[in-house]
Short mmCIF file of C-alpha atoms in Angstrom, two decimals:
data_model
loop_
_atom_site.label_atom_id
_atom_site.label_comp_id
_atom_site.label_asym_id
_atom_site.label_seq_id
_atom_site.Cartn_x
_atom_site.Cartn_y
_atom_site.Cartn_z
CA MET I 1 23.83 -3.56 -12.88
CA LYS I 2 22.47 -0.25 -14.14
CA LYS I 3 19.92 -0.48 -16.93
CA LYS I 4 18.02 2.22 -18.78
CA ASP I 5 15.18 1.35 -21.19
CA ASN I 6 16.63 -2.15 -21.69
CA ARG I 7 19.74 -0.71 -23.31
CA VAL I 8 23.03 -2.47 -22.73
CA ASP I 9 25.86 0.05 -22.48
CA ILE I 10 28.73 -2.45 -22.70
CA LEU I 11 28.56 -5.93 -24.17
CA LEU I 12 31.29 -8.35 -23.13
CA LEU I 13 32.09 -11.16 -25.53
CA ASP I 14 35.33 -11.83 -23.63
CA ALA I 15 35.52 -12.26 -19.86
CA LEU I 16 36.91 -9.68 -17.45
CA VAL I 17 38.11 -10.74 -14.01
CA PRO I 18 35.19 -10.59 -11.53
CA GLU I 19 36.50 -7.51 -9.70
CA ALA I 20 36.78 -5.46 -12.90
CA MET I 21 33.37 -6.73 -14.04
CA THR I 22 31.77 -5.61 -10.77
CA TRP I 23 33.48 -2.21 -11.02
CA LEU I 24 32.15 -1.72 -14.55
CA GLU I 25 28.64 -2.92 -13.65
CA SER I 26 28.42 -0.30 -10.90
CA ARG I 27 28.77 2.40 -13.57
CA HIS I 28 27.09 0.97 -16.67
CA SER I 29 24.62 -1.60 -17.91
CA VAL I 30 26.84 -4.58 -18.72
CA GLU I 31 26.10 -8.03 -20.14
CA TYR I 32 28.44 -10.95 -20.66
CA ARG I 33 27.41 -12.85 -23.80
CA PRO I 34 30.37 -14.90 -25.09
CA GLU I 35 28.16 -16.99 -27.38
CA LEU I 36 27.51 -13.97 -29.61
CA ALA I 37 31.14 -13.99 -30.78
CA ASP I 38 30.28 -16.92 -33.07
CA ASP I 39 26.97 -15.51 -34.37
CA LEU I 40 27.58 -12.12 -35.97
CA VAL I 41 24.00 -11.81 -37.24
CA LEU I 42 22.57 -12.17 -33.75
CA LEU I 43 25.35 -9.95 -32.40
CA ARG I 44 24.36 -7.12 -34.75
CA LYS I 45 20.73 -7.37 -33.61
CA THR I 46 21.64 -7.56 -29.92
CA ALA I 47 24.20 -4.75 -30.01
CA TYR I 48 22.26 -2.25 -32.16
CA LYS I 49 22.09 0.30 -29.32
CA THR I 50 25.21 -0.82 -27.49
CA ARG I 51 27.89 1.82 -26.93
CA GLY I 52 30.83 -0.45 -26.14
CA ILE I 53 31.82 -4.04 -27.02
CA VAL I 54 34.77 -6.08 -25.77
CA PHE I 55 35.64 -8.62 -28.47
CA PRO I 56 37.59 -11.89 -28.19
CA ARG I 57 40.64 -12.47 -30.37
CA GLN I 58 38.90 -14.41 -33.13
CA THR I 59 36.14 -11.89 -33.95
CA VAL I 60 36.96 -9.62 -36.88
CA VAL I 61 35.56 -6.07 -36.70
CA THR I 62 35.01 -4.89 -40.28
CA ARG I 63 33.64 -1.71 -41.84
CA ASP I 64 30.46 -3.54 -42.89
CA PHE I 65 29.98 -4.88 -39.37
CA LEU I 66 30.28 -1.39 -37.87
CA ASP I 67 27.56 -0.12 -40.20
CA PHE I 68 25.05 -2.08 -38.11
CA LEU I 69 26.16 -0.44 -34.82
CA PRO I 70 25.33 3.28 -35.06
CA LYS I 71 25.59 3.92 -31.29
CA LEU I 72 28.99 2.30 -30.82
CA LYS I 73 31.63 4.49 -29.14
CA ALA I 74 34.31 1.97 -28.20
CA VAL I 75 35.58 -1.48 -29.13
CA GLY I 76 37.92 -3.28 -26.76
CA ARG I 77 40.16 -6.32 -26.74
CA LEU I 78 41.99 -7.96 -23.85
CA HIS I 79 44.84 -9.17 -26.05
CA VAL I 80 47.65 -7.42 -27.87
CA GLY I 81 47.17 -6.38 -31.49
CA THR I 82 44.59 -4.63 -33.63
CA ASP I 83 44.97 -6.61 -36.87
CA ASN I 84 41.41 -7.97 -36.46
CA THR I 85 39.95 -4.45 -36.29
CA ASP I 86 39.42 -2.00 -39.16
CA LEU I 87 41.13 0.98 -37.52
CA GLU I 88 40.35 3.37 -40.36
CA ALA I 89 36.64 2.60 -40.20
CA CYS I 90 36.67 3.11 -36.42
CA LYS I 91 38.47 6.44 -36.81
CA GLU I 92 35.94 7.67 -39.39
CA ARG I 93 33.07 6.84 -37.03
CA GLY I 94 34.74 8.29 -33.93
CA ILE I 95 34.94 4.85 -32.29
CA LYS I 96 37.72 4.47 -29.72
CA VAL I 97 39.78 1.30 -30.07
CA VAL I 98 40.88 -0.03 -26.68
CA HIS I 99 43.40 -2.84 -26.40
CA ALA I 100 45.68 -3.81 -23.54
CA SER I 101 48.86 -3.20 -25.49
CA SER I 102 51.30 -3.94 -22.67
CA ALA I 103 49.34 -6.16 -20.29
CA ASN I 104 50.82 -9.33 -21.77
CA VAL I 105 54.41 -8.19 -22.29
CA ARG I 106 55.89 -9.90 -19.23
CA SER I 107 53.83 -13.07 -19.58
CA ASN I 108 54.87 -13.40 -23.24
CA ALA I 109 58.53 -12.78 -22.36
CA GLU I 110 58.40 -15.48 -19.69
CA TYR I 111 56.76 -17.85 -22.18
CA LEU I 112 59.59 -17.31 -24.67
CA LEU I 113 62.22 -17.76 -21.94
CA SER I 114 60.61 -20.97 -20.67
CA SER I 115 60.36 -22.28 -24.24
CA LEU I 116 64.06 -21.64 -24.81
CA LEU I 117 64.94 -23.39 -21.56
CA LEU I 118 62.83 -26.42 -22.50
CA LEU I 119 64.41 -26.72 -25.93
CA TYR I 120 67.94 -26.25 -24.59
CA ARG I 121 67.40 -29.07 -22.09
CA ARG I 122 66.45 -31.92 -24.39
CA GLY I 123 64.29 -34.54 -22.79
CA VAL I 124 62.86 -32.52 -19.88
CA VAL I 125 59.27 -32.75 -21.07
CA SER I 126 59.42 -36.43 -22.02
CA ALA I 127 61.10 -37.21 -18.70
CA LEU I 128 58.28 -35.49 -16.82
CA MET I 129 55.84 -37.57 -18.85
CA GLY I 130 57.42 -40.71 -17.45
CA LYS I 131 59.81 -41.87 -20.16
CA ARG I 132 62.80 -43.58 -18.51
CA HIS I 133 65.21 -42.79 -21.33
CA PRO I 134 63.84 -39.56 -22.77
CA SER I 135 66.78 -38.46 -24.90
CA THR I 136 70.27 -39.46 -25.90
CA GLN I 137 71.12 -35.86 -26.72
CA MET I 138 72.92 -33.85 -24.11
CA GLY I 139 71.33 -30.58 -23.16
CA ARG I 140 73.12 -27.28 -22.83
CA GLU I 141 72.88 -24.08 -20.81
CA LEU I 142 71.62 -20.72 -22.00
CA HIS I 143 74.61 -19.06 -20.34
CA GLY I 144 77.28 -18.36 -22.92
CA SER I 145 75.08 -19.07 -25.92
CA THR I 146 73.95 -16.61 -28.63
CA VAL I 147 70.26 -15.87 -29.03
CA GLY I 148 68.93 -13.94 -32.01
CA ILE I 149 66.15 -11.45 -31.30
CA LEU I 150 63.98 -11.15 -34.42
CA GLY I 151 61.73 -8.15 -33.89
CA LEU I 152 61.86 -5.42 -31.25
CA ALA I 153 58.23 -5.58 -30.15
CA PRO I 154 57.77 -4.60 -26.46
CA THR I 155 58.06 -8.25 -25.40
CA ALA I 156 61.63 -8.25 -26.76
CA HIS I 157 62.58 -5.45 -24.35
CA THR I 158 61.61 -7.53 -21.33
CA LEU I 159 63.01 -10.76 -22.75
CA ALA I 160 66.36 -9.10 -23.48
CA GLY I 161 66.77 -8.18 -19.81
CA MET I 162 65.95 -11.72 -18.72
CA LEU I 163 68.41 -13.30 -21.16
CA THR I 164 71.20 -10.81 -20.44
CA SER I 165 70.95 -11.60 -16.73
CA LEU I 166 71.51 -15.27 -17.61
CA GLY I 167 74.74 -14.50 -19.45
CA VAL I 168 73.35 -14.79 -22.98
CA ARG I 169 74.91 -12.91 -25.90
CA LEU I 170 72.15 -11.13 -27.83
CA ILE I 171 72.13 -10.19 -31.49
CA GLY I 172 69.10 -8.77 -33.23
CA TYR I 173 67.31 -7.58 -36.33
CA ASP I 174 64.11 -5.63 -36.93
CA PRO I 175 63.12 -4.44 -40.42
CA ALA I 176 61.57 -1.30 -38.93
CA VAL I 177 64.48 -0.29 -36.65
CA HIS I 178 67.70 1.16 -38.06
CA HIS I 179 70.92 -0.46 -36.85
CA THR I 180 72.10 2.91 -35.44
CA ALA I 181 68.98 3.41 -33.29
CA PRO I 182 69.87 3.87 -29.57
CA ILE I 183 67.39 1.15 -28.55
CA TRP I 184 69.88 -1.57 -29.52
CA GLU I 185 72.52 -0.32 -27.11
CA ARG I 186 69.96 0.28 -24.39
CA LEU I 187 68.78 -3.33 -24.62
CA ARG I 188 72.36 -4.62 -24.95
CA ILE I 189 71.55 -6.26 -28.28
CA GLN I 190 74.09 -6.15 -31.09
CA PRO I 191 72.30 -5.19 -34.33
CA VAL I 192 73.18 -7.45 -37.27
CA THR I 193 71.87 -8.23 -40.73
CA LEU I 194 69.12 -10.79 -41.09
CA THR I 195 71.50 -13.32 -42.61
CA GLU I 196 74.02 -12.80 -39.79
CA LEU I 197 71.28 -13.31 -37.22
CA VAL I 198 70.30 -16.77 -38.47
CA SER I 199 73.85 -17.87 -39.25
CA GLN I 200 75.31 -16.93 -35.84
CA SER I 201 72.51 -17.73 -33.38
CA ASP I 202 72.16 -20.90 -31.35
CA ALA I 203 68.50 -20.01 -30.95
CA VAL I 204 66.14 -17.41 -32.40
CA SER I 205 63.23 -15.73 -30.62
CA VAL I 206 60.56 -14.26 -32.91
CA GLN I 207 58.32 -11.47 -31.60
CA MET I 208 58.14 -9.32 -34.71
CA LEU I 209 55.09 -7.13 -35.19
CA TYR I 210 53.11 -8.44 -38.16
CA ALA I 211 51.95 -6.54 -41.23
CA ASN I 212 50.72 -7.91 -44.56
CA ARG I 213 54.01 -7.00 -46.24
CA PHE I 214 55.77 -9.44 -43.91
CA ARG I 215 53.76 -12.50 -45.00
CA GLY I 216 56.23 -15.32 -45.58
CA PHE I 217 59.08 -13.21 -44.17
CA VAL I 218 60.77 -16.33 -42.76
CA ASN I 219 61.30 -18.10 -46.08
CA GLU I 220 63.74 -20.49 -47.76
CA LYS I 221 66.13 -17.69 -48.72
CA LEU I 222 66.49 -16.85 -45.03
CA LEU I 223 66.41 -20.36 -43.57
CA VAL I 224 69.06 -21.67 -45.95
CA ALA I 225 71.57 -19.61 -43.95
CA CYS I 226 70.60 -21.10 -40.58
CA LYS I 227 73.23 -22.41 -38.22
CA ARG I 228 72.68 -26.17 -38.13
CA GLY I 229 70.71 -27.48 -35.17
CA GLN I 230 69.22 -24.08 -34.40
CA LEU I 231 66.26 -23.70 -32.02
CA TRP I 232 63.34 -21.31 -32.70
CA VAL I 233 60.60 -19.96 -30.44
CA GLY I 234 58.00 -17.38 -31.36
CA ILE I 235 54.82 -15.52 -30.49
CA SER I 236 54.39 -13.69 -33.81
CA ARG I 237 51.62 -14.41 -36.30
CA SER I 238 52.23 -17.71 -38.07
CA ALA I 239 51.68 -15.93 -41.42
CA LEU I 240 55.22 -14.63 -40.90
CA PHE I 241 56.46 -18.14 -41.79
CA ASP I 242 56.58 -19.81 -45.18
CA GLU I 243 55.25 -23.26 -44.23
CA THR I 244 57.11 -25.15 -46.95
CA ALA I 245 60.44 -23.53 -46.06
CA LEU I 246 59.90 -24.10 -42.34
CA ALA I 247 59.04 -27.77 -42.90
CA ALA I 248 62.17 -28.28 -45.00
CA ALA I 249 64.41 -26.68 -42.35
CA LEU I 250 62.87 -28.80 -39.58
CA CYS I 251 63.31 -31.98 -41.61
CA ASP I 252 66.89 -31.53 -42.79
CA GLY I 253 68.42 -30.55 -39.44
CA ARG I 254 68.88 -26.82 -39.93
CA LEU I 255 66.27 -26.32 -37.22
CA GLU I 256 66.36 -28.89 -34.45
CA ALA I 257 63.04 -27.82 -32.95
CA CYS I 258 60.55 -24.94 -32.97
CA ILE I 259 57.85 -23.78 -30.55
CA LEU I 260 55.23 -21.32 -31.84
CA ASP I 261 52.45 -19.83 -29.76
CA GLY I 262 49.02 -19.18 -31.21
CA ALA I 263 49.40 -20.21 -34.84
CA GLU I 264 46.35 -19.67 -37.03
CA ASP I 265 44.03 -22.68 -37.45
CA ASN I 266 45.10 -23.43 -41.03
CA PHE I 267 48.83 -23.13 -40.36
CA ALA I 268 49.36 -26.80 -39.47
CA GLY I 269 46.22 -28.12 -41.11
CA GLU I 270 45.81 -31.50 -42.76
CA ASN I 271 47.32 -30.33 -46.07
CA SER I 272 50.08 -28.22 -44.53
CA PRO I 273 53.71 -29.32 -45.05
CA VAL I 274 54.35 -28.80 -41.32
CA ASN I 275 51.49 -31.06 -40.28
CA GLY I 276 52.67 -33.96 -38.15
CA LEU I 277 56.26 -32.80 -37.69
CA LYS I 278 57.41 -34.08 -34.30
CA ASN I 279 59.90 -31.27 -33.74
CA LEU I 280 57.33 -28.48 -34.28
CA PHE I 281 55.27 -27.63 -31.20
CA ILE I 282 52.29 -25.25 -31.39
CA THR I 283 50.62 -23.96 -28.24
CA PRO I 284 47.18 -22.24 -28.12
CA ARG I 285 48.08 -18.67 -27.11
CA LEU I 286 49.60 -19.69 -23.80
CA GLY I 287 52.01 -16.74 -23.76
CA SER I 288 49.36 -14.38 -22.42
CA HIS I 289 47.46 -17.10 -20.52
CA THR I 290 48.33 -16.06 -16.96
CA ARG I 291 46.18 -14.74 -14.14
CA GLU I 292 48.38 -11.69 -13.77
CA ALA I 293 48.14 -10.78 -17.46
CA ARG I 294 44.37 -11.23 -17.46
CA LEU I 295 44.13 -9.10 -14.34
CA ARG I 296 46.14 -6.25 -15.89
CA SER I 297 44.28 -6.36 -19.19
CA SER I 298 40.85 -6.59 -17.53
CA TRP I 299 41.36 -3.51 -15.38
CA TYR I 300 42.89 -1.53 -18.21
CA VAL I 301 40.07 -2.32 -20.63
CA ALA I 302 37.41 -1.71 -17.96
CA HIS I 303 38.75 1.78 -17.19
CA ARG I 304 39.28 2.72 -20.82
CA MET I 305 35.82 1.51 -21.86
CA HIS I 306 34.26 3.46 -18.99
CA GLU I 307 36.17 6.55 -20.04
CA ALA I 308 35.06 6.24 -23.67
CA ILE I 309 31.41 5.62 -22.81
CA ALA I 310 31.31 8.43 -20.23
CA ALA I 311 32.94 10.97 -22.58
CA GLY I 312 30.78 14.05 -23.00
CA GLN I 313 28.54 13.14 -20.06
CA PRO I 314 28.55 14.86 -16.67
CA ARG I 315 31.08 13.19 -14.41
CA SER I 316 29.65 11.46 -11.40
CA ALA I 317 31.34 11.50 -8.02
CA ASP I 318 32.72 7.99 -8.59
CA TYR I 319 34.32 8.80 -11.96
CA VAL I 320 37.86 7.46 -12.11
CA PRO I 321 39.97 8.48 -15.13
CA SER I 322 41.97 5.77 -16.85
CA ALA I 323 45.59 5.29 -15.96
CA PRO I 324 48.41 4.16 -18.23
CA MET I 325 49.29 0.48 -18.09
CA GLU I 326 52.49 1.13 -16.17
CA MET I 327 50.54 2.84 -13.37
CA GLU I 328 48.65 0.91 -10.75
CA LEU I 329 44.94 0.96 -11.49
CA PRO I 330 42.45 1.10 -8.61
CA GLY I 331 41.66 -2.48 -7.67
CA ALA I 332 44.30 -3.97 -9.92
CA VAL I 333 45.78 -5.96 -7.04
CA SER I 334 42.96 -8.31 -6.22
CA PRO I 335 42.21 -11.87 -5.11
CA SER I 336 42.00 -13.03 -8.74
CA GLN I 337 45.73 -12.60 -9.00
CA TRP I 338 46.37 -15.49 -6.65
CA GLY I 339 43.10 -17.32 -6.11
CA GLU I 340 41.36 -19.86 -8.32
CA PRO I 341 40.18 -18.20 -11.53
CA GLU I 342 36.43 -17.56 -11.67
CA PHE I 343 36.45 -16.35 -15.24
CA GLY I 344 36.78 -18.08 -18.57
CA MET I 345 39.80 -17.46 -20.79
CA ARG I 346 38.94 -17.72 -24.48
#
C-alpha cells in the first residue's frame, strides 16, 4: 500500500473483491474502514484529506457532508443508482460520481426471473422446507402466459430476452418512454397503457427507475384494475408503492403474492399496513448479491476511481485507463468469480 504523509488517497466503506483491492493498493494509499459508514462525524475527520471514497448503499452523500471534504475528487458506489448522492453538489465541486450502472443488470434480471418461477409454481419453497402437503393450488408454466413489464430500466432489457425465450407474451409501460419508441419493438414488448398492463397481465415485473414524482405510483387507482390472482415481483424502490393500496390488493385476492427486493426499512415496519402479510415477501437486496456482479462492479469502480484520482497527474508506466462495463477489464476474470468469497457484502 502506497502512503504519503499519512494521507489516505481512497477510503473504502464498501468491500471490493480482493483482486481489485490489490490492484488499487498498488497505485494508491487505500484503507478499508466499513465501520465509518455508520459514524459520519468520525468519517468527516478521517476523510478530510481523502481524494476518493467508495460508499455503501445506505450512506447518504449530502451537500453539507461534502463541505467537510475539500480534497475529494471522486465518490463511488458498487450498486446501481445515485439517489443517495447529491449530484448537483458533486458537479459544482468537480467531484466525479462513479457507480457501476450495469454491473448488476444480469443478476437482477435473473432474480426477477427466479422470483416469477417460484410464484408460478406454488408450493416449491414450502416443499423444499419439508412440508409434506405444501399447497393445494396447482402451479402453472411461464410459457404461454402474459407478463407485464413496468419500467424499461436496463434490467428489463435482459429480462425481456429471458422471458421471450421461454415463450412468454410481453406487454409493457414506462412513463418516460413513448409508445412509438423503437425500443419496444426491439425488445419484443407490446406497449400498452398502464391500466391495460395491470388488467391483462398474469404477472407484473417492476424495475422502474425511481424519482420523487413517482412516490406512490402503484396506488389504489391502478391496483383496482388488476387481473384477479395476479403475481408481482420487483426490484424498484419500495417508495413506488402505496402501502395501504398494496395491502388491500394482497388481502382481497387481486394480487395473489408479491416479492420485492430491497424495500426500505420502514416499508413493512410495525405500523405498516403490509406488515405481517403472508403473501408479501421482502428480500434484502439479493438481486445484485452474486459473486459475478460484485466482481464486475468492483473492477469497474476500482478503475474509475483510479482514473479520477490520477487525473491531472503524470501517468505512470502502469496506468490503465478505465474501460466501459461491456468491455473486459484487466483482471476481471479472477478466482473470486468461482471460489469462496473473501470479502464482505453489505
